[in-house]
PDB file of C-alpha atoms in Angstrom:
ATOM      1  CA  UNK A   1      83.153  34.523  47.894  1.00 95.00           C
ATOM      2  CA  UNK A   2      81.113  35.299  44.685  1.00 96.00           C
ATOM      3  CA  UNK A   3      77.580  34.134  44.540  1.00 98.00           C
ATOM      4  CA  UNK A   4      75.975  34.452  41.270  1.00 97.00           C
ATOM      5  CA  UNK A   5      71.982  35.125  41.275  1.00 97.00           C
ATOM      6  CA  UNK A   6      69.794  33.994  38.490  1.00 97.00           C
ATOM      7  CA  UNK A   7      67.892  36.651  36.534  1.00 95.00           C
ATOM      8  CA  UNK A   8      64.585  36.454  38.488  1.00 95.00           C
ATOM      9  CA  UNK A   9      66.111  36.756  42.054  1.00 96.00           C
ATOM     10  CA  UNK A  10      68.193  39.852  41.223  1.00 96.00           C
ATOM     11  CA  UNK A  11      65.085  41.704  42.265  1.00 93.00           C
ATOM     12  CA  UNK A  12      65.680  41.124  45.542  1.00 96.00           C
ATOM     13  CA  UNK A  13      69.404  42.246  45.128  1.00 97.00           C
ATOM     14  CA  UNK A  14      69.410  45.293  43.932  1.00 95.00           C
ATOM     15  CA  UNK A  15      69.637  44.420  40.336  1.00 94.00           C
ATOM     16  CA  UNK A  16      73.111  42.487  40.685  1.00 96.00           C
ATOM     17  CA  UNK A  17      73.922  39.163  38.926  1.00 95.00           C
ATOM     18  CA  UNK A  18      76.968  38.870  41.361  1.00 96.00           C
ATOM     19  CA  UNK A  19      76.851  39.376  45.259  1.00 97.00           C
ATOM     20  CA  UNK A  20      79.874  39.108  47.312  1.00 97.00           C
ATOM     21  CA  UNK A  21      79.428  37.795  51.046  1.00 95.00           C
ATOM     22  CA  UNK A  22      82.008  35.998  53.566  1.00 93.00           C
ATOM     23  CA  UNK A  23      81.625  32.684  55.205  1.00 95.00           C
ATOM     24  CA  UNK A  24      83.705  29.792  56.132  1.00 97.00           C
ATOM     25  CA  UNK A  25      80.723  27.073  54.647  1.00 97.00           C
ATOM     26  CA  UNK A  26      78.067  27.268  52.497  1.00 97.00           C
ATOM     27  CA  UNK A  27      75.673  27.335  55.012  1.00 96.00           C
ATOM     28  CA  UNK A  28      77.148  30.268  56.739  1.00 97.00           C
ATOM     29  CA  UNK A  29      77.439  32.028  53.227  1.00 97.00           C
ATOM     30  CA  UNK A  30      74.034  31.394  52.604  1.00 97.00           C
ATOM     31  CA  UNK A  31      73.124  33.135  56.338  1.00 96.00           C
ATOM     32  CA  UNK A  32      75.009  36.171  55.232  1.00 97.00           C
ATOM     33  CA  UNK A  33      73.620  36.529  51.868  1.00 97.00           C
ATOM     34  CA  UNK A  34      70.205  36.493  53.448  1.00 97.00           C
ATOM     35  CA  UNK A  35      70.966  38.563  56.245  1.00 97.00           C
ATOM     36  CA  UNK A  36      72.046  41.195  53.845  1.00 97.00           C
ATOM     37  CA  UNK A  37      69.371  40.646  51.063  1.00 97.00           C
ATOM     38  CA  UNK A  38      66.383  39.334  53.135  1.00 97.00           C
ATOM     39  CA  UNK A  39      63.830  38.783  50.691  1.00 96.00           C
ATOM     40  CA  UNK A  40      66.023  36.174  48.769  1.00 96.00           C
ATOM     41  CA  UNK A  41      65.198  33.789  52.090  1.00 96.00           C
ATOM     42  CA  UNK A  42      61.241  32.831  51.039  1.00 94.00           C
ATOM     43  CA  UNK A  43      62.500  32.369  47.446  1.00 95.00           C
ATOM     44  CA  UNK A  44      65.580  29.999  48.381  1.00 96.00           C
ATOM     45  CA  UNK A  45      64.207  28.350  51.598  1.00 95.00           C
ATOM     46  CA  UNK A  46      60.971  26.456  52.427  1.00 93.00           C
ATOM     47  CA  UNK A  47      59.389  27.747  56.015  1.00 92.00           C
ATOM     48  CA  UNK A  48      61.106  24.534  57.734  1.00 94.00           C
ATOM     49  CA  UNK A  49      64.396  25.858  56.267  1.00 92.00           C
ATOM     50  CA  UNK A  50      65.400  23.939  53.809  1.00 93.00           C
ATOM     51  CA  UNK A  51      66.356  24.605  50.166  1.00 94.00           C
ATOM     52  CA  UNK A  52      63.442  24.512  47.958  1.00 95.00           C
ATOM     53  CA  UNK A  53      63.555  21.386  45.772  1.00 94.00           C
ATOM     54  CA  UNK A  54      63.762  23.402  42.331  1.00 96.00           C
ATOM     55  CA  UNK A  55      66.407  25.500  43.647  1.00 97.00           C
ATOM     56  CA  UNK A  56      69.948  24.229  42.532  1.00 97.00           C
ATOM     57  CA  UNK A  57      73.334  25.295  44.110  1.00 97.00           C
ATOM     58  CA  UNK A  58      76.636  24.774  42.758  1.00 97.00           C
ATOM     59  CA  UNK A  59      79.914  25.406  44.663  1.00 97.00           C
ATOM     60  CA  UNK A  60      82.326  26.040  41.781  1.00 95.00           C
ATOM     61  CA  UNK A  61      81.118  23.074  39.114  1.00 93.00           C
ATOM     62  CA  UNK A  62      79.893  20.844  42.034  1.00 96.00           C
ATOM     63  CA  UNK A  63      76.514  20.142  42.829  1.00 96.00           C
ATOM     64  CA  UNK A  64      75.627  21.114  46.531  1.00 96.00           C
ATOM     65  CA  UNK A  65      73.237  17.872  46.653  1.00 94.00           C
ATOM     66  CA  UNK A  66      76.316  15.765  45.717  1.00 95.00           C
ATOM     67  CA  UNK A  67      78.838  17.120  48.177  1.00 96.00           C
ATOM     68  CA  UNK A  68      79.303  14.994  51.129  1.00 95.00           C
ATOM     69  CA  UNK A  69      78.877  17.563  53.786  1.00 95.00           C
ATOM     70  CA  UNK A  70      76.159  19.623  52.043  1.00 94.00           C
ATOM     71  CA  UNK A  71      75.504  22.838  53.469  1.00 93.00           C
ATOM     72  CA  UNK A  72      78.576  22.196  55.931  1.00 96.00           C
ATOM     73  CA  UNK A  73      80.782  22.289  52.937  1.00 97.00           C
ATOM     74  CA  UNK A  74      83.850  24.333  53.838  1.00 97.00           C
ATOM     75  CA  UNK A  75      84.439  27.547  51.368  1.00 97.00           C
ATOM     76  CA  UNK A  76      86.897  29.959  50.866  1.00 96.00           C
ATOM     77  CA  UNK A  77      86.610  33.538  49.340  1.00 94.00           C
ATOM     78  CA  UNK A  78      88.159  32.132  45.809  1.00 95.00           C
ATOM     79  CA  UNK A  79      85.158  29.822  45.673  1.00 96.00           C
ATOM     80  CA  UNK A  80      82.105  30.528  43.639  1.00 96.00           C
ATOM     81  CA  UNK A  81      78.295  29.713  44.580  1.00 97.00           C
ATOM     82  CA  UNK A  82      75.685  29.781  41.860  1.00 97.00           C
ATOM     83  CA  UNK A  83      72.186  29.621  42.288  1.00 97.00           C
ATOM     84  CA  UNK A  84      70.340  28.258  39.650  1.00 96.00           C
ATOM     85  CA  UNK A  85      66.737  27.235  39.546  1.00 96.00           C
ATOM     86  CA  UNK A  86      65.709  23.959  37.265  1.00 95.00           C
ATOM     87  CA  UNK A  87      64.055  23.987  34.094  1.00 93.00           C
ATOM     88  CA  UNK A  88      62.003  21.565  33.021  1.00 90.00           C
ATOM     89  CA  UNK A  89      58.439  20.721  31.700  1.00 90.00           C
ATOM     90  CA  UNK A  90      56.697  19.340  28.839  1.00 86.00           C
ATOM     91  CA  UNK A  91      53.273  17.930  27.519  1.00 84.00           C
ATOM     92  CA  UNK A  92      53.232  15.257  29.632  1.00 80.00           C
ATOM     93  CA  UNK A  93      50.905  13.727  27.425  1.00 81.00           C
ATOM     94  CA  UNK A  94      50.177  10.556  25.466  1.00 72.00           C
ATOM     95  CA  UNK A  95      52.671   8.081  26.033  1.00 58.00           C
ATOM     96  CA  UNK A  96      53.832   5.954  22.802  1.00 53.00           C
ATOM     97  CA  UNK A  97      51.483   3.260  21.669  1.00 38.00           C
TER      98      UNK A  97
ATOM     99  CA  UNK B   1      56.314  41.744  24.623  1.00 94.00           C
ATOM    100  CA  UNK B   2      58.942  39.351  23.516  1.00 97.00           C
ATOM    101  CA  UNK B   3      61.511  40.441  20.784  1.00 97.00           C
ATOM    102  CA  UNK B   4      63.644  38.160  18.786  1.00 97.00           C
ATOM    103  CA  UNK B   5      65.158  38.001  15.517  1.00 96.00           C
ATOM    104  CA  UNK B   6      63.556  36.259  12.366  1.00 96.00           C
ATOM    105  CA  UNK B   7      66.997  34.246  12.365  1.00 96.00           C
ATOM    106  CA  UNK B   8      66.633  33.115  16.347  1.00 97.00           C
ATOM    107  CA  UNK B   9      63.180  32.579  15.697  1.00 97.00           C
ATOM    108  CA  UNK B  10      63.366  30.343  12.812  1.00 97.00           C
ATOM    109  CA  UNK B  11      66.269  28.664  14.776  1.00 98.00           C
ATOM    110  CA  UNK B  12      64.227  27.707  17.647  1.00 98.00           C
ATOM    111  CA  UNK B  13      61.231  26.223  15.456  1.00 98.00           C
ATOM    112  CA  UNK B  14      63.822  24.173  13.438  1.00 98.00           C
ATOM    113  CA  UNK B  15      65.390  22.854  16.867  1.00 98.00           C
ATOM    114  CA  UNK B  16      61.897  21.379  17.414  1.00 97.00           C
ATOM    115  CA  UNK B  17      61.568  19.719  14.013  1.00 98.00           C
ATOM    116  CA  UNK B  18      65.478  18.464  14.460  1.00 97.00           C
ATOM    117  CA  UNK B  19      64.372  16.611  17.694  1.00 96.00           C
ATOM    118  CA  UNK B  20      60.757  15.599  16.580  1.00 96.00           C
ATOM    119  CA  UNK B  21      59.399  13.133  18.071  1.00 95.00           C
ATOM    120  CA  UNK B  22      61.078  14.353  20.652  1.00 94.00           C
ATOM    121  CA  UNK B  23      60.987  17.871  22.598  1.00 94.00           C
ATOM    122  CA  UNK B  24      63.802  20.257  22.307  1.00 96.00           C
ATOM    123  CA  UNK B  25      64.578  22.908  24.487  1.00 96.00           C
ATOM    124  CA  UNK B  26      67.207  25.706  25.075  1.00 97.00           C
ATOM    125  CA  UNK B  27      67.859  29.102  26.617  1.00 98.00           C
ATOM    126  CA  UNK B  28      67.176  32.429  25.638  1.00 98.00           C
ATOM    127  CA  UNK B  29      69.867  34.821  26.138  1.00 98.00           C
ATOM    128  CA  UNK B  30      69.333  38.640  26.018  1.00 98.00           C
ATOM    129  CA  UNK B  31      68.079  41.418  27.976  1.00 97.00           C
ATOM    130  CA  UNK B  32      64.750  42.694  29.802  1.00 95.00           C
ATOM    131  CA  UNK B  33      64.209  46.144  28.655  1.00 91.00           C
ATOM    132  CA  UNK B  34      62.058  48.345  30.876  1.00 86.00           C
ATOM    133  CA  UNK B  35      58.757  49.293  29.470  1.00 87.00           C
ATOM    134  CA  UNK B  36      59.469  46.803  26.467  1.00 90.00           C
ATOM    135  CA  UNK B  37      60.119  43.705  28.045  1.00 95.00           C
ATOM    136  CA  UNK B  38      62.394  40.293  27.139  1.00 97.00           C
ATOM    137  CA  UNK B  39      64.604  40.814  23.903  1.00 97.00           C
ATOM    138  CA  UNK B  40      66.573  37.925  22.868  1.00 98.00           C
ATOM    139  CA  UNK B  41      69.977  38.517  21.462  1.00 97.00           C
ATOM    140  CA  UNK B  42      70.939  34.817  21.649  1.00 97.00           C
ATOM    141  CA  UNK B  43      69.796  31.409  21.756  1.00 97.00           C
ATOM    142  CA  UNK B  44      71.598  28.325  23.293  1.00 98.00           C
ATOM    143  CA  UNK B  45      70.618  25.046  22.316  1.00 97.00           C
ATOM    144  CA  UNK B  46      70.309  22.645  25.392  1.00 96.00           C
ATOM    145  CA  UNK B  47      70.321  18.888  25.606  1.00 92.00           C
ATOM    146  CA  UNK B  48      66.976  17.321  26.576  1.00 88.00           C
ATOM    147  CA  UNK B  49      68.103  15.023  29.655  1.00 88.00           C
ATOM    148  CA  UNK B  50      64.742  13.488  29.766  1.00 86.00           C
ATOM    149  CA  UNK B  51      65.953  10.559  27.632  1.00 86.00           C
ATOM    150  CA  UNK B  52      63.393   8.151  29.230  1.00 84.00           C
ATOM    151  CA  UNK B  53      60.384   9.995  28.233  1.00 85.00           C
ATOM    152  CA  UNK B  54      61.965  12.652  25.753  1.00 86.00           C
ATOM    153  CA  UNK B  55      58.336  12.668  23.480  1.00 86.00           C
ATOM    154  CA  UNK B  56      56.764  14.196  26.251  1.00 88.00           C
ATOM    155  CA  UNK B  57      59.058  15.514  28.762  1.00 90.00           C
ATOM    156  CA  UNK B  58      62.055  17.767  28.966  1.00 88.00           C
ATOM    157  CA  UNK B  59      64.761  18.846  31.403  1.00 91.00           C
ATOM    158  CA  UNK B  60      67.902  21.060  31.032  1.00 95.00           C
ATOM    159  CA  UNK B  61      70.893  19.386  33.190  1.00 95.00           C
ATOM    160  CA  UNK B  62      71.409  22.428  36.566  1.00 95.00           C
ATOM    161  CA  UNK B  63      75.166  21.789  35.228  1.00 95.00           C
ATOM    162  CA  UNK B  64      74.955  22.904  31.383  1.00 96.00           C
ATOM    163  CA  UNK B  65      72.280  25.660  32.927  1.00 96.00           C
ATOM    164  CA  UNK B  66      75.503  27.134  35.152  1.00 95.00           C
ATOM    165  CA  UNK B  67      77.691  26.955  32.225  1.00 95.00           C
ATOM    166  CA  UNK B  68      74.816  28.789  30.107  1.00 96.00           C
ATOM    167  CA  UNK B  69      74.742  31.480  32.626  1.00 95.00           C
ATOM    168  CA  UNK B  70      78.454  32.106  32.899  1.00 94.00           C
ATOM    169  CA  UNK B  71      78.150  32.292  29.095  1.00 96.00           C
ATOM    170  CA  UNK B  72      75.639  34.915  29.269  1.00 96.00           C
ATOM    171  CA  UNK B  73      77.850  36.994  32.020  1.00 95.00           C
ATOM    172  CA  UNK B  74      80.479  36.690  29.588  1.00 96.00           C
ATOM    173  CA  UNK B  75      78.764  38.144  26.793  1.00 97.00           C
ATOM    174  CA  UNK B  76      77.049  41.264  29.013  1.00 96.00           C
ATOM    175  CA  UNK B  77      73.511  39.043  28.656  1.00 97.00           C
ATOM    176  CA  UNK B  78      71.264  37.989  30.877  1.00 97.00           C
ATOM    177  CA  UNK B  79      68.894  34.549  30.748  1.00 97.00           C
ATOM    178  CA  UNK B  80      65.452  36.139  29.906  1.00 98.00           C
ATOM    179  CA  UNK B  81      63.905  32.768  29.126  1.00 98.00           C
ATOM    180  CA  UNK B  82      63.659  29.282  27.744  1.00 98.00           C
ATOM    181  CA  UNK B  83      62.042  27.627  24.600  1.00 97.00           C
ATOM    182  CA  UNK B  84      60.903  24.001  24.303  1.00 96.00           C
ATOM    183  CA  UNK B  85      58.652  21.957  21.604  1.00 96.00           C
ATOM    184  CA  UNK B  86      55.592  19.675  21.984  1.00 96.00           C
ATOM    185  CA  UNK B  87      55.360  17.116  19.470  1.00 95.00           C
ATOM    186  CA  UNK B  88      52.051  16.728  18.168  1.00 95.00           C
ATOM    187  CA  UNK B  89      50.758  18.526  20.950  1.00 94.00           C
ATOM    188  CA  UNK B  90      49.387  22.381  20.826  1.00 95.00           C
ATOM    189  CA  UNK B  91      51.696  25.361  21.386  1.00 97.00           C
ATOM    190  CA  UNK B  92      50.131  25.735  25.269  1.00 96.00           C
ATOM    191  CA  UNK B  93      51.769  25.037  28.535  1.00 96.00           C
ATOM    192  CA  UNK B  94      50.894  22.471  29.974  1.00 94.00           C
ATOM    193  CA  UNK B  95      50.267  21.597  33.997  1.00 94.00           C
ATOM    194  CA  UNK B  96      53.764  20.297  34.160  1.00 93.00           C
ATOM    195  CA  UNK B  97      55.382  23.400  31.803  1.00 95.00           C
ATOM    196  CA  UNK B  98      53.404  25.231  35.018  1.00 96.00           C
ATOM    197  CA  UNK B  99      54.360  23.182  37.550  1.00 95.00           C
ATOM    198  CA  UNK B 100      58.206  23.384  36.758  1.00 94.00           C
ATOM    199  CA  UNK B 101      58.377  27.045  35.682  1.00 96.00           C
ATOM    200  CA  UNK B 102      60.045  28.644  38.198  1.00 96.00           C
ATOM    201  CA  UNK B 103      61.931  31.723  36.506  1.00 97.00           C
ATOM    202  CA  UNK B 104      59.773  34.427  37.038  1.00 96.00           C
ATOM    203  CA  UNK B 105      59.656  37.401  34.774  1.00 96.00           C
ATOM    204  CA  UNK B 106      61.344  35.116  32.020  1.00 97.00           C
ATOM    205  CA  UNK B 107      59.585  34.123  28.616  1.00 98.00           C
ATOM    206  CA  UNK B 108      58.486  30.678  27.787  1.00 98.00           C
ATOM    207  CA  UNK B 109      58.420  29.848  24.300  1.00 98.00           C
ATOM    208  CA  UNK B 110      56.366  26.747  23.165  1.00 97.00           C
ATOM    209  CA  UNK B 111      56.312  25.663  19.527  1.00 98.00           C
ATOM    210  CA  UNK B 112      54.162  22.882  18.504  1.00 97.00           C
ATOM    211  CA  UNK B 113      55.432  20.426  15.988  1.00 97.00           C
ATOM    212  CA  UNK B 114      53.288  18.413  14.140  1.00 96.00           C
ATOM    213  CA  UNK B 115      54.320  14.921  12.179  1.00 96.00           C
ATOM    214  CA  UNK B 116      57.633  16.428  12.280  1.00 97.00           C
ATOM    215  CA  UNK B 117      56.810  20.227  11.221  1.00 98.00           C
ATOM    216  CA  UNK B 118      56.817  23.184  13.023  1.00 98.00           C
ATOM    217  CA  UNK B 119      53.223  24.816  13.244  1.00 98.00           C
ATOM    218  CA  UNK B 120      52.632  27.494  15.935  1.00 98.00           C
ATOM    219  CA  UNK B 121      54.893  29.368  18.469  1.00 98.00           C
ATOM    220  CA  UNK B 122      53.477  31.140  21.516  1.00 98.00           C
ATOM    221  CA  UNK B 123      55.445  32.794  24.337  1.00 98.00           C
ATOM    222  CA  UNK B 124      53.970  32.817  27.649  1.00 98.00           C
ATOM    223  CA  UNK B 125      55.587  35.456  30.391  1.00 98.00           C
ATOM    224  CA  UNK B 126      55.617  33.815  33.930  1.00 98.00           C
ATOM    225  CA  UNK B 127      54.544  36.814  36.072  1.00 97.00           C
ATOM    226  CA  UNK B 128      53.952  37.132  39.862  1.00 96.00           C
ATOM    227  CA  UNK B 129      56.295  37.481  42.940  1.00 93.00           C
ATOM    228  CA  UNK B 130      56.179  34.012  44.344  1.00 92.00           C
ATOM    229  CA  UNK B 131      55.722  30.410  43.669  1.00 91.00           C
ATOM    230  CA  UNK B 132      52.506  30.918  45.293  1.00 91.00           C
ATOM    231  CA  UNK B 133      50.881  33.199  42.956  1.00 96.00           C
ATOM    232  CA  UNK B 134      52.809  32.682  39.797  1.00 97.00           C
ATOM    233  CA  UNK B 135      51.291  32.671  36.678  1.00 97.00           C
ATOM    234  CA  UNK B 136      51.735  32.433  32.738  1.00 98.00           C
ATOM    235  CA  UNK B 137      50.469  35.121  30.713  1.00 98.00           C
ATOM    236  CA  UNK B 138      50.244  35.122  26.632  1.00 98.00           C
ATOM    237  CA  UNK B 139      53.179  37.191  25.552  1.00 98.00           C
ATOM    238  CA  UNK B 140      53.154  38.641  22.292  1.00 97.00           C
ATOM    239  CA  UNK B 141      56.355  37.915  20.119  1.00 97.00           C
ATOM    240  CA  UNK B 142      57.593  40.553  18.011  1.00 96.00           C
ATOM    241  CA  UNK B 143      59.891  39.078  15.108  1.00 96.00           C
ATOM    242  CA  UNK B 144      62.460  41.382  13.851  1.00 92.00           C
ATOM    243  CA  UNK B 145      62.285  40.776  10.388  1.00 85.00           C
ATOM    244  CA  UNK B 146      63.544  44.177   9.077  1.00 69.00           C
ATOM    245  CA  UNK B 147      67.001  43.770  10.998  1.00 57.00           C
ATOM    246  CA  UNK B 148      66.666  40.132   9.236  1.00 55.00           C
ATOM    247  CA  UNK B 149      66.831  41.492   5.878  1.00 61.00           C
ATOM    248  CA  UNK B 150      69.691  44.044   6.428  1.00 62.00           C
ATOM    249  CA  UNK B 151      71.660  41.373   7.525  1.00 59.00           C
ATOM    250  CA  UNK B 152      70.698  39.544   4.365  1.00 58.00           C
ATOM    251  CA  UNK B 153      71.521  42.683   2.268  1.00 59.00           C
ATOM    252  CA  UNK B 154      75.067  42.883   3.942  1.00 56.00           C
ATOM    253  CA  UNK B 155      75.651  39.519   3.034  1.00 55.00           C
ATOM    254  CA  UNK B 156      74.737  39.727  -0.550  1.00 52.00           C
ATOM    255  CA  UNK B 157      76.935  42.725  -0.782  1.00 47.00           C
TER     256      UNK B 157
END
């Protein structure tokens, strides 16, 4: 299946925006991905092996967090996986009076 | 250095004025040019999902980011940065901006909007290689005025 890599992580995929790996589940795909591109692992997962909190993963148009089977979700070569870090911020200052 | 057209520069500042007193946010599509830096080719406005605290927080829905990244791919462009506004607050990154910045090598533009009027616009490049050593560095903005003038002249011809 095709996995779309966000700009900051392409350093670790040889500059590729889209990489292709196989696997029957999201978890298996991630194993293949990090086996093929080992440096990605520390950017995607905590030392405990959990997806970092700011890393969003979409299976086609579905957020992995909200899929019933999470990382065990079955996928085929026709599915697409998108890795997208979160973007947020703000002054966090001065609540309205 | 961040390169951006005058039209896009003005557009992101105008976005901050439109959403005042709330924070605006959007995505910079472009290319990283080795030796030069990020060059913006297109702005994409995004919705601020932090409706609970939109005057001092912003968040772009991941689903919207996925669509924007798909759009960039279709255009042969990359996500090279983001912009947002600071209503009645300086155009400097805040601890929240830093904590929630994860796009290394991308540009983060901040515009201060005072009483509804865009004032200062600064850019900060998120440097480093990991979450542990990341930092914001001041980034010069090169505004391509010559291109804007040429386009205006074409439009008038």
